[in-house]
Protein backbone atom coordinates (compact mmCIF):
# COMPACT_ATOMS: atom_id res chain seq x y z
CA UNK A 1 0.00 0.00 0.00
CA UNK A 2 2.89 2.34 0.73
CA UNK A 3 4.36 1.92 -2.75
CA UNK A 4 0.88 2.38 -4.23
CA UNK A 5 0.56 5.78 -2.54
CA UNK A 6 4.04 6.81 -3.68
CA UNK A 7 3.39 5.80 -7.26
CA UNK A 8 -0.02 7.48 -7.20
CA UNK A 9 1.42 10.77 -5.85
CA UNK A 10 4.27 10.91 -8.36
CA UNK A 11 2.03 9.77 -11.24
CA UNK A 12 -0.65 12.41 -10.64
CA UNK A 13 1.83 15.23 -10.05
CA UNK A 14 3.82 14.05 -13.08
CA UNK A 15 0.72 14.53 -15.23
CA UNK A 16 -0.08 17.94 -13.75
CA UNK A 17 3.55 19.03 -14.23
CA UNK A 18 3.28 18.03 -17.87
CA UNK A 19 0.18 20.24 -18.26
CA UNK A 20 0.82 23.52 -16.41
CA UNK A 21 -2.20 25.07 -18.12
CA UNK A 22 -4.44 22.85 -15.94
CA UNK A 23 -4.60 25.33 -13.10
CA UNK A 24 -7.12 24.50 -10.38
CA UNK A 25 -6.42 27.58 -8.29
CA UNK A 26 -5.59 31.19 -8.78
CA UNK A 27 -2.28 32.71 -7.92
CA UNK A 28 -2.74 35.26 -5.17
CA UNK A 29 -0.42 38.17 -4.52
CA UNK A 30 -0.59 40.65 -1.70
CA UNK A 31 1.69 43.42 -0.55
CA UNK A 32 2.21 44.40 3.07
CA UNK A 33 4.09 47.35 4.53
CA UNK A 34 5.52 48.10 7.93
CA UNK A 35 8.48 49.30 9.92
CA UNK A 36 11.17 47.28 11.66
CA UNK A 37 11.77 48.07 15.35
CA UNK A 38 14.77 50.24 16.28
CA UNK A 39 16.45 47.30 18.07
CA UNK A 40 16.62 45.34 14.81
CA UNK A 41 18.32 48.23 13.02
CA UNK A 42 21.04 48.89 15.63
CA UNK A 43 24.58 48.43 14.41
CA UNK A 44 26.31 48.48 11.03
CA UNK A 45 25.49 44.90 10.08
CA UNK A 46 21.99 43.58 9.40
CA UNK A 47 20.86 41.24 12.15
CA UNK A 48 19.14 38.82 9.77
CA UNK A 49 17.80 36.59 12.54
CA UNK A 50 15.93 39.46 14.16
CA UNK A 51 14.64 40.72 10.81
CA UNK A 52 13.39 37.24 9.86
CA UNK A 53 11.75 36.63 13.23
CA UNK A 54 10.07 40.05 13.22
CA UNK A 55 8.65 39.55 9.71
CA UNK A 56 7.45 36.03 10.56
CA UNK A 57 5.74 37.20 13.74
CA UNK A 58 4.25 40.32 12.19
CA UNK A 59 2.93 38.82 8.94
CA UNK A 60 2.82 35.06 9.55
CA UNK A 61 5.39 34.38 6.82
CA UNK A 62 6.44 30.79 6.22
CA UNK A 63 9.17 28.92 4.40
CA UNK A 64 12.93 29.14 4.60
CA UNK A 65 14.58 32.55 4.67
CA UNK A 66 16.98 32.72 1.72
CA UNK A 67 18.70 35.16 -0.63
CA UNK A 68 19.65 37.71 2.02
CA UNK A 69 21.50 40.71 0.66
CA UNK A 70 22.39 44.16 1.92
CA UNK A 71 23.57 46.86 -0.47
CA UNK A 72 24.16 50.32 0.91
CA UNK A 73 20.95 51.68 2.43
CA UNK A 74 18.72 48.84 1.19
CA UNK A 75 18.42 45.18 2.05
CA UNK A 76 16.22 42.29 0.99
CA UNK A 77 15.45 38.68 1.71
CA UNK A 78 13.03 36.05 0.51
CA UNK A 79 11.01 33.32 2.17
CA UNK A 80 10.57 30.23 0.00
CA UNK A 81 8.27 27.22 0.37
CA UNK A 82 6.51 25.02 -2.20
CA UNK A 83 4.22 27.29 -4.27
CA UNK A 84 4.90 30.19 -1.90
CA UNK A 85 7.30 33.09 -1.82
CA UNK A 86 7.52 36.27 0.20
CA UNK A 87 10.02 38.91 -0.90
CA UNK A 88 10.88 41.61 1.63
CA UNK A 89 12.69 44.84 0.82
CA UNK A 90 13.61 47.30 3.58
CA UNK A 91 15.52 50.52 4.14
CA UNK A 92 18.39 49.93 6.57
CA UNK A 93 18.20 53.42 8.07
CA UNK A 94 14.46 54.00 8.48
CA UNK A 95 13.41 50.35 8.82
CA UNK A 96 10.44 50.79 6.48
CA UNK A 97 9.74 47.63 4.54
CA UNK A 98 7.48 46.14 1.92
CA UNK A 99 6.71 42.43 1.66
CA UNK A 100 5.18 40.89 -1.47
CA UNK A 101 3.63 37.48 -0.79
CA UNK A 102 2.80 35.17 -3.70
CA UNK A 103 0.89 31.93 -3.19
CA UNK A 104 0.03 29.52 -6.01
CA UNK A 105 -2.42 27.08 -4.39
CA UNK A 106 -2.60 23.39 -3.51
CA UNK A 107 -1.91 21.84 -6.94
CA UNK A 108 1.15 24.02 -7.47
CA UNK A 109 2.39 23.03 -4.01
CA UNK A 110 2.01 19.34 -4.88
CA UNK A 111 3.89 19.89 -8.16
CA UNK A 112 6.71 21.63 -6.31
CA UNK A 113 6.85 18.79 -3.78
CA UNK A 114 7.16 16.39 -6.74
CA UNK A 115 10.25 18.32 -7.87
CA UNK A 116 11.51 18.91 -4.34
CA UNK A 117 11.69 22.66 -4.95
CA UNK A 118 11.91 24.87 -1.85
CA UNK A 119 10.80 21.96 0.34
CA UNK A 120 13.90 21.63 2.52
CA UNK A 121 16.24 18.83 3.43
CA UNK A 122 13.69 16.56 5.10
CA UNK A 123 11.51 16.43 1.99
CA UNK A 124 14.58 15.93 -0.23
CA UNK A 125 15.57 12.97 1.95
CA UNK A 126 11.99 11.64 1.68
CA UNK A 127 12.12 11.83 -2.14
CA UNK A 128 15.45 9.97 -2.17
CA UNK A 129 14.11 7.33 0.22
CA UNK A 130 10.98 6.94 -1.94
CA UNK A 131 13.11 6.53 -5.06
CA UNK A 132 15.25 3.87 -3.41
CA UNK A 133 12.16 2.07 -2.09
CA UNK A 134 10.45 2.06 -5.51
CA UNK A 135 13.66 0.86 -7.17
CA UNK A 136 13.88 -2.06 -4.73
CA UNK A 137 10.18 -2.87 -5.29
CA UNK A 138 10.71 -2.80 -9.08
CA UNK A 139 13.77 -5.03 -9.03
CA UNK A 140 12.06 -7.41 -6.61
CA UNK A 141 9.06 -7.68 -8.93
CA UNK A 142 11.30 -8.24 -11.94
CA UNK A 143 13.31 -10.85 -10.00
CA UNK A 144 10.11 -12.70 -9.09
CA UNK A 145 9.08 -12.76 -12.75
CA UNK A 146 12.49 -14.17 -13.73
CA UNK A 147 12.18 -16.81 -11.03
CA UNK A 148 8.85 -18.06 -12.40
CA UNK A 149 9.64 -20.30 -15.39
CA UNK A 150 6.24 -19.82 -17.03
CA UNK A 151 6.54 -16.02 -16.93
CA UNK A 152 10.27 -15.64 -17.68
CA UNK A 153 10.10 -15.44 -21.49
CA UNK A 154 7.13 -13.04 -21.50
CA UNK A 155 8.80 -10.88 -18.82
CA UNK A 156 12.06 -10.63 -20.77
CA UNK A 157 10.26 -9.83 -24.04
CA UNK A 158 8.08 -7.18 -22.36
CA UNK A 159 11.07 -5.64 -20.58
CA UNK A 160 13.09 -5.58 -23.82
CA UNK A 161 10.26 -3.93 -25.75
CA UNK A 162 9.84 -1.42 -22.92
CA UNK A 163 13.53 -0.52 -22.97
CA UNK A 164 13.49 -0.05 -26.76
CA UNK A 165 10.35 2.12 -26.61
CA UNK A 166 11.82 4.27 -23.80
CA UNK A 167 15.13 4.74 -25.65
CA UNK A 168 13.30 5.75 -28.84
CA UNK A 169 11.04 8.18 -26.97
CA UNK A 170 14.02 9.74 -25.14
CA UNK A 171 15.92 10.05 -28.42
CA UNK A 172 12.91 11.75 -30.07
CA UNK A 173 12.51 14.15 -27.14
CA UNK A 174 16.16 15.07 -27.15
Coordinates of N, CA, C and O in Angstrom, one line a residue:
X1 N 0.8 -1.2 0.0 CA 0.0 0.0 0.0 C 0.9 1.3 0.0 O 0.5 2.3 -0.6
X2 N 2.0 1.2 0.7 CA 2.9 2.3 0.7 C 3.4 2.7 -0.7 O 3.4 3.8 -1.1
X3 N 3.9 1.7 -1.4 CA 4.4 1.9 -2.7 C 3.2 2.4 -3.7 O 3.5 3.2 -4.6
X4 N 2.0 1.9 -3.4 CA 0.9 2.4 -4.2 C 0.7 3.9 -4.0 O 0.5 4.6 -5.0
X5 N 0.7 4.4 -2.8 CA 0.6 5.8 -2.5 C 1.7 6.6 -3.1 O 1.5 7.7 -3.7
X6 N 2.9 6.1 -3.1 CA 4.0 6.8 -3.7 C 3.9 6.9 -5.2 O 4.0 8.0 -5.8
X7 N 3.6 5.8 -5.8 CA 3.4 5.8 -7.3 C 2.2 6.7 -7.7 O 2.3 7.5 -8.6
X8 N 1.1 6.6 -6.9 CA 0.0 7.5 -7.2 C 0.3 9.0 -7.1 O 0.0 9.8 -8.0
X9 N 1.0 9.4 -6.0 CA 1.4 10.8 -5.9 C 2.3 11.2 -7.0 O 2.0 12.3 -7.6
X10 N 3.4 10.5 -7.3 CA 4.3 10.9 -8.4 C 3.6 10.8 -9.8 O 4.0 11.6 -10.7
X11 N 2.7 9.9 -9.9 CA 2.0 9.8 -11.2 C 1.1 11.0 -11.5 O 1.1 11.6 -12.5
X12 N 0.3 11.3 -10.5 CA -0.7 12.4 -10.6 C 0.1 13.7 -10.8 O -0.2 14.5 -11.7
X13 N 1.1 14.0 -9.9 CA 1.8 15.2 -10.1 C 2.7 15.2 -11.3 O 3.0 16.3 -11.9
X14 N 3.1 14.1 -11.8 CA 3.8 14.1 -13.1 C 2.9 14.5 -14.2 O 3.4 15.2 -15.1
X15 N 1.7 14.1 -14.2 CA 0.7 14.5 -15.2 C 0.5 16.0 -15.1 O 0.5 16.8 -16.1
X16 N 0.2 16.5 -13.9 CA -0.1 17.9 -13.8 C 1.1 18.8 -14.1 O 1.0 19.9 -14.5
X17 N 2.3 18.3 -13.8 CA 3.6 19.0 -14.2 C 3.7 19.1 -15.7 O 4.2 20.1 -16.3
X18 N 3.2 18.1 -16.4 CA 3.3 18.0 -17.9 C 2.2 19.0 -18.5 O 2.4 19.3 -19.7
X19 N 1.2 19.4 -17.7 CA 0.2 20.2 -18.3 C 0.0 21.4 -17.3 O -1.0 21.5 -16.6
X20 N 0.9 22.4 -17.3 CA 0.8 23.5 -16.4 C -0.4 24.4 -16.7 O -0.8 25.2 -15.8
X21 N -1.0 24.3 -17.8 CA -2.2 25.1 -18.1 C -3.4 24.6 -17.3 O -4.4 25.3 -17.3
X22 N -3.3 23.4 -16.8 CA -4.4 22.9 -15.9 C -4.3 23.4 -14.5 O -3.9 22.8 -13.6
X23 N -4.7 24.7 -14.4 CA -4.6 25.3 -13.1 C -5.9 25.2 -12.4 O -7.0 25.6 -12.9
X24 N -5.9 24.7 -11.2 CA -7.1 24.5 -10.4 C -7.2 25.5 -9.3 O -8.0 25.4 -8.4
X25 N -6.4 26.5 -9.3 CA -6.4 27.6 -8.3 C -5.7 28.8 -8.8 O -4.9 28.7 -9.7
X26 N -6.2 29.9 -8.3 CA -5.6 31.2 -8.8 C -4.3 31.5 -8.0 O -4.2 31.2 -6.8
X27 N -3.4 32.2 -8.6 CA -2.3 32.7 -7.9 C -2.7 34.0 -7.2 O -3.4 34.8 -7.7
X28 N -2.4 34.1 -5.9 CA -2.7 35.3 -5.2 C -1.5 36.0 -4.8 O -0.5 35.4 -4.4
X29 N -1.5 37.3 -4.9 CA -0.4 38.2 -4.5 C -0.9 39.3 -3.6 O -2.0 39.9 -3.9
X30 N -0.2 39.5 -2.6 CA -0.6 40.7 -1.7 C 0.7 41.3 -1.2 O 1.7 40.7 -1.1
X31 N 0.6 42.6 -1.0 CA 1.7 43.4 -0.5 C 1.4 44.0 0.8 O 0.3 44.6 1.0
X32 N 2.3 43.9 1.7 CA 2.2 44.4 3.1 C 3.3 45.4 3.4 O 4.4 45.2 2.8
X33 N 3.1 46.4 4.2 CA 4.1 47.4 4.5 C 4.2 47.5 6.0 O 3.2 47.1 6.8
X34 N 5.3 47.9 6.5 CA 5.5 48.1 7.9 C 6.8 48.7 8.2 O 7.5 49.2 7.3
X35 N 7.2 48.7 9.5 CA 8.5 49.3 9.9 C 9.1 48.4 10.9 O 8.5 47.9 11.9
X36 N 10.4 48.1 10.7 CA 11.2 47.3 11.7 C 11.4 48.1 12.9 O 11.6 49.3 12.9
X37 N 11.5 47.4 14.1 CA 11.8 48.1 15.4 C 13.2 48.6 15.4 O 14.1 48.1 14.7
X38 N 13.4 49.6 16.2 CA 14.8 50.2 16.3 C 15.8 49.2 16.7 O 17.0 49.3 16.2
X39 N 15.5 48.3 17.6 CA 16.5 47.3 18.1 C 17.0 46.4 16.9 O 18.2 46.0 17.0
X40 N 16.2 46.2 15.9 CA 16.6 45.3 14.8 C 17.6 46.1 13.9 O 18.5 45.5 13.4
X41 N 17.5 47.4 13.9 CA 18.3 48.2 13.0 C 19.6 48.7 13.6 O 20.5 49.2 13.0
X42 N 19.8 48.4 14.9 CA 21.0 48.9 15.6 C 22.3 48.2 15.1 O 22.3 47.0 14.8
X43 N 23.3 49.0 14.9 CA 24.6 48.4 14.4 C 24.8 48.6 12.9 O 23.8 49.0 12.2
X44 N 26.0 48.3 12.5 CA 26.3 48.5 11.0 C 25.9 47.3 10.2 O 25.5 47.4 9.0
X45 N 25.9 46.1 10.8 CA 25.5 44.9 10.1 C 24.0 44.6 10.3 O 23.4 44.9 11.3
X46 N 23.4 44.0 9.3 CA 22.0 43.6 9.4 C 21.9 42.3 10.3 O 22.6 41.4 10.0
X47 N 21.1 42.4 11.3 CA 20.9 41.2 12.2 C 19.7 40.4 11.5 O 18.5 40.6 11.8
X48 N 20.1 39.5 10.6 CA 19.1 38.8 9.8 C 18.2 38.0 10.6 O 17.0 37.9 10.3
X49 N 18.7 37.4 11.7 CA 17.8 36.6 12.5 C 16.7 37.4 13.1 O 15.5 37.0 13.1
X50 N 17.0 38.6 13.6 CA 15.9 39.5 14.2 C 15.0 39.9 13.1 O 13.8 40.0 13.3
X51 N 15.5 40.3 11.9 CA 14.6 40.7 10.8 C 13.7 39.6 10.4 O 12.5 39.8 10.3
X52 N 14.2 38.4 10.2 CA 13.4 37.2 9.9 C 12.3 37.0 10.9 O 11.1 36.8 10.6
X53 N 12.7 36.9 12.2 CA 11.7 36.6 13.2 C 10.7 37.7 13.4 O 9.5 37.4 13.6
X54 N 11.1 39.0 13.2 CA 10.1 40.0 13.2 C 9.1 39.9 12.1 O 7.8 40.0 12.3
X55 N 9.6 39.7 10.9 CA 8.7 39.6 9.7 C 7.7 38.3 9.8 O 6.6 38.4 9.5
X56 N 8.3 37.2 10.3 CA 7.5 36.0 10.6 C 6.3 36.3 11.6 O 5.2 36.0 11.4
X57 N 6.7 36.9 12.7 CA 5.7 37.2 13.7 C 4.7 38.2 13.3 O 3.5 38.1 13.6
X58 N 5.1 39.2 12.6 CA 4.2 40.3 12.2 C 3.3 39.9 11.1 O 2.1 40.4 11.1
X59 N 3.7 39.1 10.1 CA 2.9 38.8 8.9 C 2.7 37.3 8.7 O 2.2 36.9 7.6
X60 N 3.0 36.5 9.7 CA 2.8 35.1 9.5 C 3.4 34.5 8.3 O 2.8 33.7 7.6
X61 N 4.7 34.9 8.0 CA 5.4 34.4 6.8 C 5.9 33.0 7.1 O 6.1 32.6 8.2
X62 N 6.0 32.2 6.0 CA 6.4 30.8 6.2 C 7.5 30.5 5.2 O 7.8 31.3 4.4
X63 N 8.1 29.3 5.3 CA 9.2 28.9 4.4 C 10.5 29.2 5.0 O 10.7 29.8 6.1
X64 N 11.6 28.9 4.2 CA 12.9 29.1 4.6 C 13.3 30.5 4.2 O 13.0 31.0 3.1
X65 N 14.1 31.2 5.0 CA 14.6 32.6 4.7 C 15.9 32.4 3.9 O 16.8 31.7 4.3
X66 N 15.9 32.9 2.6 CA 17.0 32.7 1.7 C 17.3 34.0 1.0 O 16.5 35.0 1.1
X67 N 18.3 34.0 0.2 CA 18.7 35.2 -0.6 C 18.8 36.5 0.1 O 18.2 37.5 -0.3
X68 N 19.5 36.5 1.2 CA 19.6 37.7 2.0 C 20.8 38.5 1.4 O 21.8 38.0 1.2
X69 N 20.5 39.8 1.2 CA 21.5 40.7 0.7 C 21.3 42.1 1.2 O 20.2 42.5 1.5
X70 N 22.4 42.8 1.4 CA 22.4 44.2 1.9 C 23.3 45.0 1.1 O 24.5 44.7 1.0
X71 N 22.8 46.0 0.4 CA 23.6 46.9 -0.5 C 23.3 48.3 -0.1 O 22.2 48.8 -0.3
X72 N 24.3 48.9 0.5 CA 24.2 50.3 0.9 C 23.0 50.5 1.9 O 23.0 50.0 3.0
X73 N 22.1 51.3 1.5 CA 20.9 51.7 2.4 C 19.8 50.7 2.3 O 18.8 50.9 3.1
X74 N 19.8 49.8 1.4 CA 18.7 48.8 1.2 C 19.1 47.4 1.5 O 20.3 47.1 1.3
X75 N 18.2 46.6 1.8 CA 18.4 45.2 2.1 C 17.2 44.4 1.7 O 16.1 45.0 1.6
X76 N 17.4 43.1 1.4 CA 16.2 42.3 1.0 C 16.5 40.8 1.4 O 17.6 40.4 1.6
X77 N 15.4 40.1 1.5 CA 15.4 38.7 1.7 C 14.2 38.1 1.2 O 13.2 38.8 1.0
X78 N 14.2 36.8 1.0 CA 13.0 36.0 0.5 C 12.7 34.9 1.4 O 13.6 34.3 2.0
X79 N 11.5 34.5 1.5 CA 11.0 33.3 2.2 C 10.5 32.4 1.1 O 9.6 32.8 0.3
X80 N 11.0 31.2 1.0 CA 10.6 30.2 0.0 C 10.0 29.0 0.6 O 10.6 28.4 1.5
X81 N 8.9 28.5 0.0 CA 8.3 27.2 0.4 C 7.6 26.7 -0.9 O 7.4 27.5 -1.9
X82 N 7.2 25.5 -1.0 CA 6.5 25.0 -2.2 C 5.3 25.9 -2.5 O 4.4 26.1 -1.7
X83 N 5.3 26.4 -3.7 CA 4.2 27.3 -4.3 C 4.0 28.5 -3.4 O 2.9 29.1 -3.4
X84 N 5.0 29.0 -2.8 CA 4.9 30.2 -1.9 C 6.2 31.0 -1.9 O 7.3 30.4 -1.9
X85 N 6.1 32.3 -2.0 CA 7.3 33.1 -1.8 C 6.9 34.4 -1.2 O 5.8 34.9 -1.5
X86 N 7.7 34.9 -0.4 CA 7.5 36.3 0.2 C 8.8 37.0 0.1 O 9.9 36.6 0.6
X87 N 8.8 38.1 -0.7 CA 10.0 38.9 -0.9 C 9.9 40.2 -0.1 O 9.0 41.0 -0.3
X88 N 10.9 40.4 0.8 CA 10.9 41.6 1.6 C 12.0 42.5 1.2 O 13.2 42.1 1.0
X89 N 11.7 43.8 1.1 CA 12.7 44.8 0.8 C 12.6 45.9 1.9 O 11.5 46.3 2.2
X90 N 13.7 46.3 2.5 CA 13.6 47.3 3.6 C 14.8 48.3 3.5 O 15.9 47.9 3.0
X91 N 14.5 49.5 4.0 CA 15.5 50.5 4.1 C 16.3 50.3 5.4 O 15.6 50.2 6.5
X92 N 17.6 50.2 5.4 CA 18.4 49.9 6.6 C 18.4 51.1 7.6 O 18.5 50.8 8.8
X93 N 18.2 52.3 7.1 CA 18.2 53.4 8.1 C 16.8 53.6 8.7 O 16.7 53.7 9.9
X94 N 15.8 53.7 7.9 CA 14.5 54.0 8.5 C 13.7 52.7 9.0 O 12.9 52.8 9.8
X95 N 14.1 51.6 8.4 CA 13.4 50.4 8.8 C 12.1 50.1 8.1 O 11.4 49.1 8.4
X96 N 11.7 51.0 7.2 CA 10.4 50.8 6.5 C 10.6 49.7 5.5 O 11.7 49.6 4.8
X97 N 9.6 48.8 5.4 CA 9.7 47.6 4.5 C 8.4 47.4 3.8 O 7.4 47.9 4.1
X98 N 8.6 46.6 2.7 CA 7.5 46.1 1.9 C 7.7 44.7 1.6 O 8.8 44.2 1.2
X99 N 6.7 43.9 1.9 CA 6.7 42.4 1.7 C 5.7 42.1 0.6 O 4.5 42.4 0.8
X100 N 6.1 41.4 -0.4 CA 5.2 40.9 -1.5 C 5.1 39.4 -1.3 O 6.1 38.7 -1.5
X101 N 3.9 38.9 -1.0 CA 3.6 37.5 -0.8 C 2.9 36.9 -2.0 O 1.8 37.4 -2.4
X102 N 3.4 35.8 -2.6 CA 2.8 35.2 -3.7 C 2.5 33.7 -3.3 O 3.4 33.0 -2.9
X103 N 1.3 33.3 -3.5 CA 0.9 31.9 -3.2 C 0.2 31.3 -4.4 O -0.7 32.0 -5.0
X104 N 0.5 30.1 -4.8 CA 0.0 29.5 -6.0 C -1.0 28.5 -5.8 O -1.5 27.9 -6.8
X105 N -1.4 28.0 -4.6 CA -2.4 27.1 -4.4 C -1.9 25.7 -4.2 O -0.7 25.3 -4.3
X106 N -2.9 24.8 -3.9 CA -2.6 23.4 -3.5 C -1.9 22.6 -4.6 O -0.9 21.9 -4.4
X107 N -2.5 22.6 -5.8 CA -1.9 21.8 -6.9 C -0.5 22.3 -7.2 O 0.4 21.4 -7.4
X108 N -0.2 23.6 -7.2 CA 1.2 24.0 -7.5 C 2.1 23.5 -6.4 O 3.2 23.2 -6.6
X109 N 1.6 23.5 -5.1 CA 2.4 23.0 -4.0 C 2.7 21.6 -4.2 O 3.8 21.1 -4.0
X110 N 1.8 20.8 -4.6 CA 2.0 19.3 -4.9 C 3.0 19.1 -6.0 O 3.9 18.3 -5.9
X111 N 2.9 20.0 -7.1 CA 3.9 19.9 -8.2 C 5.3 20.2 -7.7 O 6.3 19.6 -8.1
X112 N 5.4 21.2 -6.8 CA 6.7 21.6 -6.3 C 7.3 20.6 -5.4 O 8.5 20.3 -5.3
X113 N 6.4 19.9 -4.6 CA 6.9 18.8 -3.8 C 7.4 17.6 -4.7 O 8.3 17.0 -4.3
X114 N 6.7 17.4 -5.8 CA 7.2 16.4 -6.7 C 8.6 16.7 -7.2 O 9.4 15.8 -7.2
X115 N 8.9 17.9 -7.4 CA 10.2 18.3 -7.9 C 11.2 18.5 -6.7 O 12.4 18.6 -6.9
X116 N 10.7 18.7 -5.5 CA 11.5 18.9 -4.3 C 11.9 20.4 -4.2 O 12.8 20.7 -3.5
X117 N 11.3 21.3 -4.9 CA 11.7 22.7 -5.0 C 11.2 23.4 -3.7 O 10.1 23.3 -3.3
X118 N 12.2 24.1 -3.0 CA 11.9 24.9 -1.9 C 11.2 24.1 -0.7 O 10.5 24.7 0.1
X119 N 11.5 22.8 -0.7 CA 10.8 22.0 0.3 C 11.7 21.6 1.5 O 11.3 21.1 2.5
X120 N 13.0 21.9 1.4 CA 13.9 21.6 2.5 C 14.5 20.3 2.5 O 14.2 19.4 1.7
X121 N 15.5 20.1 3.4 CA 16.2 18.8 3.4 C 15.5 17.6 3.8 O 15.7 16.5 3.3
X122 N 14.5 17.7 4.7 CA 13.7 16.6 5.1 C 12.9 16.0 3.9 O 12.9 14.8 3.7
X123 N 12.3 16.9 3.1 CA 11.5 16.4 2.0 C 12.4 15.9 0.9 O 12.1 14.9 0.3
X124 N 13.6 16.5 0.7 CA 14.6 15.9 -0.2 C 15.0 14.5 0.2 O 15.1 13.6 -0.7
X125 N 15.2 14.3 1.4 CA 15.6 13.0 2.0 C 14.4 12.0 1.7 O 14.6 10.9 1.3
X126 N 13.2 12.5 1.9 CA 12.0 11.6 1.7 C 11.9 11.2 0.2 O 11.5 10.1 -0.1
X127 N 12.2 12.2 -0.7 CA 12.1 11.8 -2.1 C 13.2 10.8 -2.5 O 12.9 9.8 -3.2
X128 N 14.4 10.9 -1.9 CA 15.5 10.0 -2.2 C 15.1 8.6 -1.6 O 15.3 7.6 -2.3
X129 N 14.5 8.6 -0.4 CA 14.1 7.3 0.2 C 13.0 6.7 -0.6 O 13.0 5.4 -0.8
X130 N 12.1 7.5 -1.1 CA 11.0 6.9 -1.9 C 11.5 6.3 -3.2 O 11.1 5.3 -3.7
X131 N 12.5 7.0 -3.8 CA 13.1 6.5 -5.1 C 13.8 5.2 -4.8 O 13.7 4.3 -5.6
X132 N 14.5 5.1 -3.7 CA 15.2 3.9 -3.4 C 14.2 2.8 -3.2 O 14.4 1.6 -3.7
X133 N 13.2 3.1 -2.4 CA 12.2 2.1 -2.1 C 11.5 1.6 -3.4 O 11.3 0.4 -3.6
X134 N 11.1 2.5 -4.3 CA 10.5 2.1 -5.5 C 11.4 1.3 -6.4 O 11.0 0.4 -7.1
X135 N 12.7 1.6 -6.4 CA 13.7 0.9 -7.2 C 13.8 -0.6 -6.7 O 13.8 -1.5 -7.4
X136 N 13.8 -0.7 -5.3 CA 13.9 -2.1 -4.7 C 12.6 -2.9 -5.1 O 12.7 -4.0 -5.4
X137 N 11.4 -2.2 -5.0 CA 10.2 -2.9 -5.3 C 10.2 -3.3 -6.7 O 9.8 -4.4 -7.1
X138 N 10.7 -2.5 -7.6 CA 10.7 -2.8 -9.1 C 11.6 -4.0 -9.4 O 11.3 -4.9 -10.1
X139 N 12.8 -3.9 -8.8 CA 13.8 -5.0 -9.0 C 13.3 -6.3 -8.4 O 13.5 -7.4 -8.9
X140 N 12.6 -6.2 -7.2 CA 12.1 -7.4 -6.6 C 11.0 -8.0 -7.5 O 11.0 -9.2 -7.7
X141 N 10.1 -7.2 -8.0 CA 9.1 -7.7 -8.9 C 9.6 -8.3 -10.2 O 9.2 -9.4 -10.6
X142 N 10.7 -7.7 -10.7 CA 11.3 -8.2 -11.9 C 12.0 -9.6 -11.6 O 11.9 -10.5 -12.4
X143 N 12.6 -9.6 -10.4 CA 13.3 -10.8 -10.0 C 12.3 -12.0 -9.8 O 12.6 -13.1 -10.2
X144 N 11.1 -11.7 -9.3 CA 10.1 -12.7 -9.1 C 9.7 -13.2 -10.4 O 9.5 -14.4 -10.6
X145 N 9.5 -12.3 -11.4 CA 9.1 -12.8 -12.8 C 10.1 -13.6 -13.4 O 9.8 -14.6 -14.1
X146 N 11.4 -13.3 -13.2 CA 12.5 -14.2 -13.7 C 12.6 -15.5 -13.0 O 13.0 -16.5 -13.6
X147 N 12.2 -15.6 -11.8 CA 12.2 -16.8 -11.0 C 11.1 -17.8 -11.5 O 11.3 -19.0 -11.5
X148 N 10.0 -17.2 -11.9 CA 8.8 -18.1 -12.4 C 9.1 -18.5 -13.8 O 9.1 -17.7 -14.8
X149 N 9.3 -19.8 -14.1 CA 9.6 -20.3 -15.4 C 8.6 -20.0 -16.4 O 8.9 -19.7 -17.6
X150 N 7.3 -20.1 -16.1 CA 6.2 -19.8 -17.0 C 6.2 -18.4 -17.5 O 5.7 -18.1 -18.6
X151 N 6.6 -17.5 -16.6 CA 6.5 -16.0 -16.9 C 7.8 -15.4 -17.5 O 7.9 -14.3 -18.0
X152 N 8.9 -16.2 -17.4 CA 10.3 -15.6 -17.7 C 10.4 -15.1 -19.1 O 10.8 -14.0 -19.3
X153 N 10.0 -15.9 -20.1 CA 10.1 -15.4 -21.5 C 9.3 -14.2 -21.8 O 9.7 -13.2 -22.4
X154 N 8.0 -14.2 -21.3 CA 7.1 -13.0 -21.5 C 7.7 -11.8 -20.8 O 7.6 -10.7 -21.3
X155 N 8.2 -12.0 -19.6 CA 8.8 -10.9 -18.8 C 10.0 -10.3 -19.5 O 10.1 -9.1 -19.7
X156 N 10.9 -11.1 -20.1 CA 12.1 -10.6 -20.8 C 11.7 -9.9 -22.1 O 12.3 -8.9 -22.4
X157 N 10.7 -10.5 -22.8 CA 10.3 -9.8 -24.0 C 9.6 -8.5 -23.7 O 9.9 -7.5 -24.4
X158 N 8.8 -8.4 -22.7 CA 8.1 -7.2 -22.4 C 9.1 -6.1 -21.9 O 9.0 -5.0 -22.3
X159 N 10.0 -6.6 -21.1 CA 11.1 -5.6 -20.6 C 11.9 -5.1 -21.7 O 12.2 -3.9 -21.8
X160 N 12.3 -6.0 -22.7 CA 13.1 -5.6 -23.8 C 12.3 -4.6 -24.7 O 12.9 -3.6 -25.1
X161 N 11.1 -4.9 -25.0 CA 10.3 -3.9 -25.8 C 10.1 -2.6 -25.0 O 10.2 -1.5 -25.6
X162 N 9.9 -2.6 -23.7 CA 9.8 -1.4 -22.9 C 11.1 -0.6 -23.0 O 11.0 0.6 -23.1
X163 N 12.3 -1.2 -22.9 CA 13.5 -0.5 -23.0 C 13.7 0.1 -24.3 O 14.1 1.3 -24.4
X164 N 13.4 -0.6 -25.4 CA 13.5 0.0 -26.8 C 12.6 1.2 -26.9 O 12.9 2.2 -27.4
X165 N 11.3 1.0 -26.5 CA 10.3 2.1 -26.6 C 10.8 3.3 -25.8 O 10.8 4.5 -26.3
X166 N 11.3 3.2 -24.6 CA 11.8 4.3 -23.8 C 13.0 4.9 -24.4 O 13.1 6.2 -24.5
X167 N 14.0 4.2 -25.0 CA 15.1 4.7 -25.6 C 14.7 5.5 -26.9 O 15.2 6.7 -27.1
X168 N 13.8 5.0 -27.7 CA 13.3 5.8 -28.8 C 12.6 7.0 -28.4 O 12.8 8.1 -29.0
X169 N 11.8 7.0 -27.4 CA 11.0 8.2 -27.0 C 12.0 9.2 -26.4 O 11.9 10.4 -26.7
X170 N 13.0 8.8 -25.7 CA 14.0 9.7 -25.1 C 14.8 10.4 -26.3 O 15.1 11.5 -26.3
X171 N 15.2 9.5 -27.3 CA 15.9 10.0 -28.4 C 15.1 11.1 -29.2 O 15.6 12.1 -29.6
X172 N 13.8 10.8 -29.4 CA 12.9 11.8 -30.1 C 12.7 13.0 -29.3 O 12.6 14.1 -29.9
X173 N 12.7 13.0 -28.0 CA 12.5 14.1 -27.1 C 13.8 15.0 -27.1 O 13.7 16.2 -26.8
X174 N 14.9 14.4 -27.3 CA 16.2 15.1 -27.1 C 16.4 15.9 -28.4 O 16.7 16.9 -28.6

